[in-house]
Coordinates of C-alpha atoms and ligand atoms in Angstrom, one line a residue:
M125 CA 6.9 0.3 -35.3
R126 CA 6.7 3.2 -32.9
L127 CA 3.8 2.9 -30.5
V128 CA 2.7 5.2 -27.7
L129 CA 0.9 3.8 -24.7
T130 CA -0.4 5.7 -21.7
G131 CA -0.9 5.1 -18.0
T132 CA -0.6 7.2 -14.9
G133 CA 2.8 8.6 -13.9
A134 CA 3.6 7.3 -10.4
S135 CA 7.3 8.0 -10.0
R136 CA 9.0 10.7 -11.9
G137 CA 11.9 10.5 -14.3
M138 CA 12.5 9.0 -17.7
A139 CA 14.1 5.6 -18.4
L140 CA 15.2 4.0 -21.7
G141 CA 15.7 0.3 -21.6
R142 CA 14.7 -3.2 -22.8
A143 CA 11.3 -4.4 -21.8
R144 CA 11.1 -7.5 -19.6
L145 CA 7.6 -8.8 -19.3
E146 CA 6.4 -10.4 -16.2
H147 CA 2.9 -11.5 -17.0
P148 CA 1.1 -13.0 -14.1
S149 CA 1.9 -16.4 -15.7
R150 CA 5.5 -15.7 -16.0
Y151 CA 6.9 -14.2 -12.8
L152 CA 10.7 -14.2 -12.6
V153 CA 11.8 -16.9 -15.0
D154 CA 15.1 -18.6 -14.3
E155 CA 16.7 -19.5 -17.6
R156 CA 19.8 -21.2 -16.3
P157 CA 19.9 -24.9 -17.4
L158 CA 19.7 -27.6 -14.8
E159 CA 22.6 -29.7 -13.8
E160 CA 21.8 -33.4 -13.9
S161 CA 22.1 -33.6 -10.1
E162 CA 19.4 -30.9 -9.7
V163 CA 16.7 -32.5 -11.8
D164 CA 15.0 -34.5 -9.1
A165 CA 14.9 -31.7 -6.6
E166 CA 13.5 -29.3 -9.3
A167 CA 10.8 -31.8 -10.3
E168 CA 10.0 -32.1 -6.6
R169 CA 9.7 -28.3 -6.3
L170 CA 7.2 -28.3 -9.2
Y171 CA 5.1 -31.0 -7.5
R172 CA 5.0 -28.9 -4.4
A173 CA 4.1 -25.8 -6.2
I174 CA 1.3 -27.6 -8.1
A175 CA 0.0 -29.0 -4.8
I176 CA 0.1 -25.4 -3.3
A177 CA -1.9 -24.1 -6.2
R178 CA -4.4 -26.9 -5.9
D179 CA -4.8 -26.4 -2.2
E180 CA -5.3 -22.6 -2.7
L181 CA -8.0 -23.2 -5.2
Q182 CA -9.7 -25.6 -2.9
A183 CA -9.6 -23.2 0.0
L184 CA -10.9 -20.5 -2.2
R185 CA -13.8 -22.6 -3.3
E186 CA -14.7 -23.5 0.3
K187 CA -14.9 -19.8 1.2
L188 CA -17.4 -19.0 -1.6
H189 CA -20.8 -17.8 -0.7
G190 CA -23.4 -15.3 -2.0
A191 CA -25.0 -14.7 -5.3
L192 CA -22.1 -15.5 -7.6
A193 CA -20.8 -18.5 -5.7
R194 CA -21.9 -21.1 -8.2
E195 CA -20.5 -19.3 -11.3
V196 CA -17.2 -18.7 -9.5
A197 CA -17.0 -22.3 -8.3
E198 CA -17.3 -23.4 -11.9
F199 CA -14.3 -21.4 -12.8
I200 CA -12.3 -22.7 -9.9
D201 CA -13.3 -26.3 -10.8
A202 CA -12.2 -25.7 -14.4
H203 CA -8.8 -24.4 -13.1
S204 CA -8.4 -27.3 -10.7
L205 CA -9.1 -29.7 -13.6
M206 CA -6.4 -28.0 -15.6
L207 CA -4.0 -28.6 -12.8
A208 CA -4.8 -32.3 -12.9
D209 CA -4.6 -32.4 -16.7
R210 CA -1.9 -34.9 -17.8
E211 CA -1.3 -33.0 -21.0
L212 CA -0.2 -30.0 -19.0
T213 CA 1.7 -31.7 -16.2
S214 CA 3.4 -34.5 -18.0
G215 CA 4.7 -31.9 -20.5
L216 CA 6.1 -29.9 -17.7
F217 CA 7.9 -32.7 -16.1
E218 CA 9.3 -33.8 -19.4
L219 CA 10.7 -30.3 -19.9
I220 CA 12.5 -30.5 -16.6
R221 CA 13.8 -34.1 -16.9
V222 CA 14.6 -34.1 -20.6
G223 CA 14.9 -30.5 -21.6
R224 CA 16.8 -29.6 -18.3
Y225 CA 14.6 -26.5 -17.8
R226 CA 14.0 -25.1 -14.4
A227 CA 10.5 -25.3 -13.2
S228 CA 9.8 -21.6 -13.8
A229 CA 11.2 -21.8 -17.4
A230 CA 9.2 -25.0 -18.0
L231 CA 6.0 -23.3 -16.9
K232 CA 6.7 -20.4 -19.2
M233 CA 7.3 -22.6 -22.2
Q234 CA 4.2 -24.7 -21.5
R235 CA 2.1 -21.6 -21.1
D236 CA 3.4 -20.1 -24.4
R237 CA 2.6 -23.4 -26.2
L238 CA -0.9 -23.7 -24.8
V239 CA -1.7 -20.0 -25.4
A240 CA -0.5 -20.4 -29.1
V241 CA -3.0 -23.3 -29.5
F242 CA -5.9 -21.2 -28.0
E243 CA -4.9 -18.1 -30.1
A244 CA -5.2 -20.2 -33.3
M245 CA -8.8 -21.0 -32.6
D246 CA -11.5 -19.3 -34.6
D247 CA -14.1 -19.1 -31.9
P248 CA -13.5 -15.7 -30.0
Y249 CA -14.9 -17.2 -26.8
L250 CA -12.5 -20.1 -26.9
R251 CA -9.7 -17.8 -27.8
S252 CA -10.3 -15.7 -24.8
R253 CA -10.0 -18.8 -22.6
K254 CA -6.3 -18.5 -22.8
E255 CA -6.7 -16.3 -19.8
D256 CA -7.5 -19.4 -17.8
I257 CA -4.1 -20.8 -18.8
D258 CA -2.5 -17.7 -17.5
H259 CA -4.4 -17.9 -14.2
V260 CA -3.5 -21.5 -13.6
I261 CA 0.1 -21.2 -14.6
G262 CA 0.4 -17.9 -12.7
R263 CA -0.8 -19.6 -9.6
V264 CA 1.8 -22.4 -9.9
Q265 CA 4.5 -19.8 -10.6
A266 CA 3.4 -17.9 -7.5
G267 CA 3.7 -21.2 -5.5
L268 CA 7.2 -21.7 -6.9
A269 CA 8.2 -18.1 -6.3
R270 CA 7.2 -18.4 -2.6
E271 CA 9.5 -21.3 -2.4
S272 CA 12.5 -20.0 -4.3
S273 CA 15.3 -18.3 -2.6
V274 CA 15.8 -14.5 -2.8
E275 CA 19.1 -15.3 -4.5
E276 CA 17.4 -17.1 -7.4
R277 CA 14.9 -14.3 -7.9
K278 CA 17.6 -11.7 -7.9
L279 CA 19.5 -13.7 -10.5
A280 CA 16.5 -13.5 -12.8
A281 CA 16.6 -9.7 -12.9
R282 CA 18.9 -8.2 -15.5
V283 CA 20.6 -4.8 -15.8
G284 CA 19.1 -2.2 -18.1
E285 CA 15.6 -3.5 -18.2
I286 CA 12.2 -1.9 -17.7
L287 CA 9.9 -4.3 -15.9
V288 CA 6.4 -4.6 -17.4
S289 CA 4.0 -6.5 -15.2
D290 CA 0.5 -6.3 -13.8
T291 CA 1.5 -5.6 -10.2
V292 CA 4.7 -5.5 -8.1
A293 CA 4.8 -6.0 -4.4
P294 CA 6.8 -3.4 -2.4
S295 CA 9.1 -6.2 -1.2
E296 CA 10.0 -7.0 -4.9
L297 CA 11.1 -3.5 -5.7
V298 CA 14.3 -3.2 -3.7
P299 CA 16.0 -6.3 -5.2
L300 CA 14.8 -5.2 -8.7
A301 CA 16.3 -1.8 -8.3
E302 CA 19.5 -3.2 -6.8
H303 CA 19.9 -5.5 -9.8
G304 CA 19.7 -2.7 -12.3
V305 CA 16.1 -2.5 -13.4
L306 CA 15.7 1.0 -14.7
G307 CA 11.9 1.5 -14.5
V308 CA 8.6 -0.1 -14.0
V309 CA 5.4 -0.2 -16.0
L310 CA 2.3 -1.8 -14.4
S311 CA -1.0 -2.5 -16.1
S312 CA -2.8 -1.8 -12.8
G313 CA -2.1 0.0 -9.6
S314 CA -2.2 3.6 -8.4
Q315 CA 0.0 6.6 -7.5
V316 CA -0.5 6.2 -3.8
S317 CA 0.1 2.5 -3.5
H318 CA 3.0 1.5 -1.3
S319 CA 4.9 0.2 -4.3
A320 CA 4.6 3.6 -5.9
I321 CA 5.7 5.4 -2.7
L322 CA 8.7 3.0 -2.6
A323 CA 9.5 3.5 -6.2
R324 CA 9.7 7.2 -5.6
S325 CA 12.0 6.6 -2.7
L326 CA 14.2 4.4 -4.9
H327 CA 14.1 7.0 -7.7
L328 CA 12.8 4.4 -10.0
P329 CA 10.5 5.8 -12.7
M330 CA 7.2 4.1 -12.6
I331 CA 4.0 4.2 -14.6
V332 CA 0.8 2.5 -13.3
A333 CA -2.6 1.8 -14.8
A334 CA -1.0 1.3 -18.3
H335 CA -3.8 -1.1 -19.3
Q336 CA -2.5 -2.0 -22.7
A337 CA 1.1 -2.6 -21.6
L338 CA 1.1 -6.3 -21.3
S339 CA -0.7 -6.9 -24.6
H340 CA 1.3 -4.4 -26.6
I341 CA 4.9 -4.7 -25.4
Q342 CA 7.1 -7.8 -26.1
D343 CA 10.1 -9.0 -24.3
D344 CA 13.3 -7.1 -25.4
D345 CA 11.4 -4.3 -27.1
L346 CA 13.2 -1.0 -26.6
V347 CA 10.9 1.2 -24.5
L348 CA 11.2 4.8 -23.3
I349 CA 9.1 5.6 -20.3
D350 CA 8.2 9.0 -18.9
G351 CA 7.1 8.7 -15.2
E352 CA 5.9 12.2 -15.1
R353 CA 3.5 12.2 -18.1
G354 CA 2.7 8.5 -17.7
E355 CA 3.8 7.8 -21.3
I356 CA 5.4 4.7 -22.7
V357 CA 7.0 4.8 -26.2
V358 CA 7.6 1.4 -27.6
H359 CA 10.4 1.3 -30.3
P360 CA 11.2 5.0 -29.8
A361 CA 12.1 7.0 -32.8
A362 CA 14.8 9.7 -33.3
Q363 CA 12.5 12.4 -31.9
D364 CA 11.9 10.4 -28.7
L365 CA 15.5 9.8 -28.1
A366 CA 16.1 13.5 -28.6
R367 CA 13.5 14.2 -26.0
F368 CA 15.2 11.8 -23.6
R369 CA 18.5 13.6 -24.1
A370 CA 16.8 17.0 -23.6
W371 CA 15.2 15.7 -20.4
Q372 CA 18.6 14.5 -19.1
R373 CA 20.0 18.0 -19.8
E374 CA 17.0 19.7 -18.2
L375 CA 17.4 17.5 -15.1
A376 CA 21.0 18.6 -14.8
Q377 CA 20.0 22.2 -15.1
K378 CA 17.1 21.9 -12.6
G379 CA 19.5 20.1 -10.3
K380 CA 21.9 23.2 -10.5
R381 CA 19.0 25.6 -9.8
L382 CA 17.7 23.7 -6.9
A383 CA 21.2 23.1 -5.5
L384 CA 21.3 26.8 -4.7
L385 CA 18.5 26.2 -2.3
R386 CA 20.3 23.5 -0.3
D387 CA 21.4 25.8 2.4
A388 CA 18.5 28.2 2.2
D389 CA 15.9 28.6 4.9
T390 CA 12.3 27.6 4.2
R391 CA 10.3 30.8 4.8
T392 CA 7.4 32.5 3.1
L393 CA 7.9 35.9 1.6
D394 CA 6.1 37.5 4.6
G395 CA 8.5 35.8 7.0
T396 CA 6.8 32.7 8.4
P397 CA 9.3 29.8 8.9
I398 CA 8.0 26.5 7.4
S399 CA 9.5 23.2 8.5
L400 CA 10.2 20.6 5.8
Y401 CA 10.8 17.1 7.1
A402 CA 11.7 14.1 5.2
N403 CA 9.9 10.7 4.8
A404 CA 12.9 8.4 5.0
E405 CA 12.8 4.7 4.1
S406 CA 16.4 3.9 3.4
P407 CA 19.9 5.0 4.4
A408 CA 20.1 6.9 1.1
D409 CA 17.0 8.9 2.0
V410 CA 18.6 9.8 5.3
A411 CA 21.7 11.0 3.6
Q412 CA 19.7 13.0 1.1
A413 CA 17.5 14.5 3.9
R414 CA 20.7 15.7 5.6
T415 CA 22.3 17.2 2.6
L416 CA 19.2 19.0 1.5
G417 CA 18.5 20.6 4.8
A418 CA 15.5 18.7 6.1
A419 CA 14.3 19.8 9.5
G420 CA 14.3 16.1 10.6
V421 CA 12.6 12.9 9.7
G422 CA 8.8 13.4 9.8
L423 CA 8.0 9.7 8.9
Y424 CA 10.1 6.6 9.1
R425 CA 8.0 3.7 7.9
T426 CA 9.4 0.7 9.8
E427 CA 7.4 -1.9 7.9
F428 CA 10.1 -1.7 5.2
L429 CA 12.4 -3.5 7.7
F430 CA 9.9 -6.3 7.9
L431 CA 8.7 -6.7 4.3
Q432 CA 11.5 -8.6 2.7
R433 CA 11.8 -11.5 5.1
K434 CA 10.2 -14.4 6.7
E435 CA 11.3 -13.8 10.3
I436 CA 10.5 -10.8 12.4
P437 CA 13.6 -8.6 13.0
S438 CA 14.9 -9.0 16.5
E439 CA 15.1 -6.1 19.1
D440 CA 18.8 -5.8 18.5
E441 CA 18.5 -5.6 14.7
Q442 CA 15.7 -3.1 14.9
F443 CA 17.6 -1.1 17.5
L444 CA 20.7 -0.9 15.2
A445 CA 18.5 0.3 12.3
Y446 CA 16.8 3.0 14.4
R447 CA 20.0 4.0 16.1
D448 CA 21.8 4.5 12.8
L449 CA 18.8 6.5 11.5
V450 CA 19.0 8.8 14.6
L451 CA 22.8 9.1 14.3
G452 CA 22.5 9.8 10.6
M453 CA 20.2 12.7 11.3
G454 CA 22.8 14.3 13.5
G455 CA 20.6 15.6 16.3
L456 CA 17.6 16.5 14.3
P457 CA 14.3 15.0 15.4
V458 CA 13.4 11.6 14.0
T459 CA 9.8 10.3 13.9
I460 CA 9.6 6.6 13.9
R461 CA 6.3 5.0 13.1
T462 CA 5.3 1.7 14.7
L463 CA 4.7 -1.1 12.3
D464 CA 1.9 -0.4 9.7
L465 CA 1.6 -3.9 8.2
G466 CA -1.6 -5.0 6.6
A467 CA -3.7 -4.1 3.6
D468 CA -1.2 -3.9 0.6
K469 CA 1.8 -4.1 2.9
A470 CA 1.7 -7.8 3.5
D471 CA 4.7 -9.4 5.1
A472 CA 6.3 -12.7 4.5
S473 CA 6.4 -13.7 8.2
G474 CA 2.7 -14.7 8.4
L475 CA 1.8 -11.9 10.8
V476 CA -0.7 -10.3 8.5
M477 CA -4.0 -12.1 8.2
D478 CA -4.4 -13.3 4.6
D479 CA -8.1 -14.2 4.6
E480 CA -9.7 -10.8 5.3
E481 CA -12.4 -9.8 2.8
N482 CA -11.5 -6.1 3.2
P483 CA -7.9 -5.9 4.3
A484 CA -7.8 -2.1 4.1
L485 CA -10.6 -2.0 6.6
G486 CA -9.1 -4.8 8.5
V487 CA -6.4 -5.7 11.0
R488 CA -3.9 -3.1 9.9
G489 CA -1.4 -0.8 11.7
V490 CA -2.1 -0.4 15.4
R491 CA -4.9 -2.9 15.2
L492 CA -2.4 -5.5 14.2
T493 CA 0.3 -4.6 16.7
L494 CA -2.1 -4.4 19.6
R495 CA -3.1 -8.0 18.8
H496 CA 0.6 -8.9 19.0
P497 CA 1.7 -6.9 22.0
Q498 CA 4.9 -8.9 22.2
I499 CA 6.0 -7.7 18.7
L500 CA 5.0 -4.1 19.5
A501 CA 6.9 -4.3 22.8
V502 CA 10.1 -5.4 21.0
Q503 CA 9.7 -2.5 18.6
L504 CA 9.0 0.0 21.3
R505 CA 12.1 -1.2 23.2
A506 CA 14.2 -0.9 20.1
I507 CA 13.0 2.6 19.5
L508 CA 13.4 3.6 23.1
R509 CA 17.0 2.3 23.1
A510 CA 17.7 4.4 20.0
S511 CA 16.3 7.5 21.8
G512 CA 19.5 7.5 23.9
Y513 CA 21.3 8.7 20.8
G514 CA 19.2 11.6 19.7
P515 CA 15.7 13.1 19.6
V516 CA 13.1 10.5 18.7
R517 CA 9.3 10.7 18.5
I518 CA 7.0 7.7 18.2
L519 CA 4.1 7.7 15.8
V520 CA 1.2 5.2 15.8
P521 CA -0.6 4.4 12.5
M522 CA -4.3 3.7 11.8
V523 CA -5.5 5.0 15.1
S524 CA -9.3 5.4 15.4
T525 CA -9.9 5.4 19.2
V526 CA -8.4 7.0 22.3
E527 CA -8.2 3.6 23.9
E528 CA -5.7 2.4 21.2
M529 CA -3.4 5.3 22.2
T530 CA -3.9 4.6 25.9
S531 CA -2.8 0.9 25.3
V532 CA 0.3 1.9 23.3
R533 CA 1.2 4.5 25.9
R534 CA 0.9 2.0 28.7
L535 CA 3.1 -0.5 26.9
L536 CA 5.6 2.3 26.1
K537 CA 5.8 3.2 29.8
E538 CA 6.3 -0.5 30.8
C539 CA 9.1 -0.9 28.2
A540 CA 10.8 2.3 29.3
R541 CA 10.7 1.2 33.0
D542 CA 12.1 -2.2 32.2
L543 CA 14.9 -0.7 30.0
R544 CA 15.8 1.8 32.7
S545 CA 16.0 -0.8 35.4
A546 CA 18.2 -2.9 33.1
G547 CA 20.6 0.1 32.9
H548 CA 19.8 1.4 29.4
E549 CA 20.3 5.1 28.7
I550 CA 17.0 6.2 27.2
A551 CA 15.5 9.7 26.7
E552 CA 13.8 11.3 29.7
H553 CA 10.6 12.0 27.8
I554 CA 9.6 10.6 24.4
E555 CA 6.7 12.1 22.5
L556 CA 3.9 9.8 21.3
G557 CA 1.7 10.9 18.5
A558 CA -1.0 9.5 16.2
M559 CA -1.3 9.3 12.4
I560 CA -4.6 11.0 11.6
E561 CA -5.6 9.0 8.6
V562 CA -8.9 7.4 9.6
P563 CA -11.8 10.0 9.3
A564 CA -13.1 9.0 12.8
A565 CA -9.8 10.2 14.3
A566 CA -9.9 13.5 12.4
I567 CA -13.6 14.1 13.4
A568 CA -13.1 13.2 17.0
L569 CA -9.6 14.7 17.4
G570 CA -10.9 17.3 19.9
G571 CA -11.5 14.5 22.4
M572 CA -8.4 12.6 21.6
I573 CA -5.8 15.4 21.4
K574 CA -5.1 15.3 25.2
S575 CA -3.8 11.8 24.8
L576 CA -1.4 12.9 22.0
D577 CA 1.9 14.8 22.1
F578 CA 1.8 15.5 18.4
V579 CA -0.2 14.7 15.3
A580 CA 0.8 13.6 11.8
I581 CA -1.8 13.7 9.0
G582 CA -1.7 10.8 6.6
T583 CA -3.5 12.0 3.6
N584 CA -2.9 8.9 1.5
D585 CA -5.2 6.9 3.8
L586 CA -7.4 9.8 4.9
I587 CA -8.4 10.4 1.3
Q588 CA -9.1 6.7 0.7
Y589 CA -11.2 6.3 3.8
T590 CA -13.1 9.6 3.6
L591 CA -14.1 9.0 0.0
A592 CA -14.5 5.2 0.2
V593 CA -12.0 4.9 -2.7
D594 CA -9.4 2.2 -2.5
R595 CA -6.0 4.0 -3.0
N596 CA -4.8 1.1 -5.1
N597 CA -7.8 0.8 -7.4
D598 CA -6.9 2.3 -10.7
H599 CA -10.5 2.2 -11.9
L600 CA -11.4 4.8 -9.3
A601 CA -8.3 7.0 -9.8
N602 CA -10.5 9.9 -10.9
L603 CA -12.4 9.7 -7.6
Y604 CA -9.3 9.7 -5.4
D605 CA -9.3 13.4 -5.0
P606 CA -7.2 15.4 -2.6
L607 CA -9.3 18.4 -3.4
H608 CA -12.7 16.9 -2.5
P609 CA -14.5 19.4 -0.2
A610 CA -14.8 16.7 2.5
V611 CA -11.0 16.1 2.5
L612 CA -10.3 19.8 2.7
K613 CA -12.7 20.2 5.7
L614 CA -11.1 17.3 7.5
L615 CA -7.6 18.7 6.9
A616 CA -8.5 22.2 8.0
Q617 CA -10.3 20.9 11.1
T618 CA -7.4 18.6 12.1
I619 CA -4.8 21.3 11.7
A620 CA -6.9 23.8 13.7
T621 CA -7.7 21.4 16.5
A622 CA -4.0 20.4 16.9
Q623 CA -2.8 24.0 16.8
R624 CA -5.5 25.2 19.3
A625 CA -4.2 22.5 21.7
K626 CA -0.6 23.6 21.0
R627 CA 0.3 20.2 19.4
R628 CA 2.7 20.1 16.5
V629 CA 0.9 19.0 13.3
T630 CA 2.8 17.6 10.3
L631 CA 1.3 16.4 7.0
C632 CA 3.3 13.4 5.8
G633 CA 1.1 12.0 3.0
E634 CA 2.0 12.3 -0.7
M635 CA 0.2 15.7 -0.8
A636 CA 2.9 17.3 1.2
G637 CA 5.6 16.8 -1.5
D638 CA 3.4 17.8 -4.4
R639 CA 4.0 21.5 -5.1
R640 CA 0.6 21.8 -6.7
Y641 CA -0.8 21.7 -3.2
T642 CA 1.7 23.8 -1.3
A643 CA -0.2 27.0 -1.5
L644 CA -3.4 25.2 -0.5
L645 CA -1.9 23.6 2.6
L646 CA -0.3 26.9 3.7
A647 CA -3.8 28.5 3.3
L648 CA -5.2 25.8 5.6
G649 CA -2.6 26.8 8.2
L650 CA -0.1 24.0 7.8
T651 CA 3.5 24.9 8.7
D652 CA 5.1 21.4 9.0
F653 CA 5.4 19.3 5.8
S654 CA 7.0 15.8 5.5
M655 CA 7.9 14.4 2.1
H656 CA 10.2 12.3 0.1
P657 CA 13.6 14.0 0.4
G658 CA 13.9 14.2 -3.4
L659 CA 11.1 16.7 -3.3
L660 CA 12.3 19.0 -0.5
L661 CA 14.0 21.6 -2.7
E662 CA 11.0 21.9 -5.0
V663 CA 8.7 22.5 -2.1
R664 CA 11.2 24.9 -0.6
E665 CA 11.4 26.8 -3.8
T666 CA 7.5 27.1 -3.9
V667 CA 7.2 28.1 -0.2
N668 CA 9.9 30.8 -0.6
A669 CA 7.9 32.4 -3.4
L670 CA 4.6 32.7 -1.6
H671 CA 3.1 35.2 0.9
R672 CA 1.3 33.3 3.7
E673 CA -1.2 35.9 5.0
P674 CA -3.1 36.4 1.7
L675 CA -3.3 32.6 1.5
R676 CA -4.7 32.3 5.0
A677 CA -7.3 34.9 4.1
Q678 CA -8.5 32.5 1.4
A679 CA -9.1 29.6 3.7
T680 CA -12.8 30.4 4.3
A681 CA -13.4 30.6 0.6
L682 CA -11.7 27.3 0.1
L683 CA -13.8 25.6 2.7
R684 CA -17.0 27.1 1.5
A685 CA -16.5 26.0 -2.1
P686 CA -19.1 23.3 -2.7
T687 CA -17.6 21.7 -5.9
R688 CA -14.3 20.6 -7.2
A689 CA -14.5 23.2 -10.0
R690 CA -15.0 26.0 -7.5
I691 CA -12.2 24.7 -5.3
E692 CA -9.9 24.6 -8.3
R693 CA -10.8 28.2 -9.1
V694 CA -9.8 29.3 -5.5
V695 CA -6.6 27.3 -5.7
E696 CA -5.8 29.1 -9.0
N697 CA -6.3 32.4 -7.1
L698 CA -4.0 31.2 -4.4
K699 CA -1.2 31.3 -6.9
K700 CA -1.6 35.1 -6.9
A701 CA 0.1 35.1 -3.5
V702 CA 3.3 34.5 -5.3
G703 CA 5.7 37.3 -4.8
Ligands
LIG42 C1 -0.6 8.1 4.7 O1 -1.5 7.3 4.8 O2 -0.7 9.3 4.2 C2 0.8 7.8 5.1 C3 1.7 8.6 5.2 O3 1.0 6.5 5.4 P1 1.2 5.3 4.4 O4 1.2 5.9 3.0 O5 2.4 4.5 4.8 O6 -0.1 4.5 4.6
LIG43 MG1 -1.3 5.5 6.0

């Protein structure tokens, strides 16, 4: 029967496909039967995964402290007992040895069997304990997944599917898209998570915070998702399919309309030129940025080179990636950001600390790279070598003190000197800038600006840190507000401080590519925007229909408005600047 579920749209576009559920307990299940010769090794893998799960639980228990420690410890003990339960484990090994199932498939079968037993119970409390089965089995699946080869995980993905899960790591998305997954529905998550950013970059429709998705969608259900509205239709009816086809036609028409703007300038109606840069993550983004007339690359997030692998990419490998990026942009400026691992961008190489209580406030971005100067030096050398092929700027993430910039600049100078004396052709001068995404940096920018050649505002983080709202926490999505008066004040102040000091200031957070905020950002004085290349033409269309001066005249009213409602009213007025 047709069923409509809702969540939050995180990556636009519609997709129609078969649902593939990846409950935390399921992960990517490999259904291929085992050969006899593989049975022992597979059983061994399962032993190891169970041991990993047991060790993790033990480690977790040892870290407990505070008011709830005793209650939580009881849960953990119950889970540890389940892992030792012969009923659970002997059944699993039998499925591998006799049934010739792979470990992931055996875990899934065992989970489904046990859950069916719990679901048949009359007592609602006992029935709800099936969650414990999911947690325990999910932990073992995670252990297995960490061991399994990328190849195996890729095999498990199938063409024409919509992935339905609780979360998805940024590193999982690329192989999923490459293997034909059409869209993603997550029961948690937010629009500004790195997975959502990457999904937009991959043009993969995504819906987050669809709380009912895992309980209301079954494997192989036909689902239609709308990544703009955040709507999921399970078993779509004729009217939904008609809407899907209408959307496809509309997309083609919009494409034609925007295509006319490919070669147009970006300029307000009263003549101010505006620079639209691209946030580029992949070679496809670079190609799109070029064809759509981006002014350059305003943000290249290098961590995506590091995410899908266990070892850290070598200087030569990084150099080739950066050089190709620079060459691909054909002489336009390219801003390469040093590694911003940490928080939700965890790597597989073990560089990121995994035991921080507050990783978003922890060893992330420049804090991490300054603790590993060797890794930063390798990256800076690779970027410097690429600077011999076209204009390059270096951008440092998560800066909160002048001293951090001084340390990076010192290292950059040393690397440049070494490279020159080794005979490398590198740029005479290379600009070094900071992401302004920690409120401290925005507030104290006046004192820091001399140490910076340019500034890039990262609103994704600036909003989360200013408002103390985790950008990935869907329970707080209504508080994650780009229009909060404090955010607007910091934006206005940062733009003005940089412009007074004659430093270029770009905004490269998700706000830059959202045409709802274009007039507002012009009003605050911004002239350089950096966004996903797929959004360039829309923003160009918006800019080219606005007068800048009347917008600038509204800046004071915007900054004086004390409430969200008043700000919204001023933003509504801004639209009157349309020609
Ligand atoms: C930002 O914080 O706005 C930003 C552009 O960086 P990231 O999203 O990679 O943290
Ligand atoms: Mg950031």
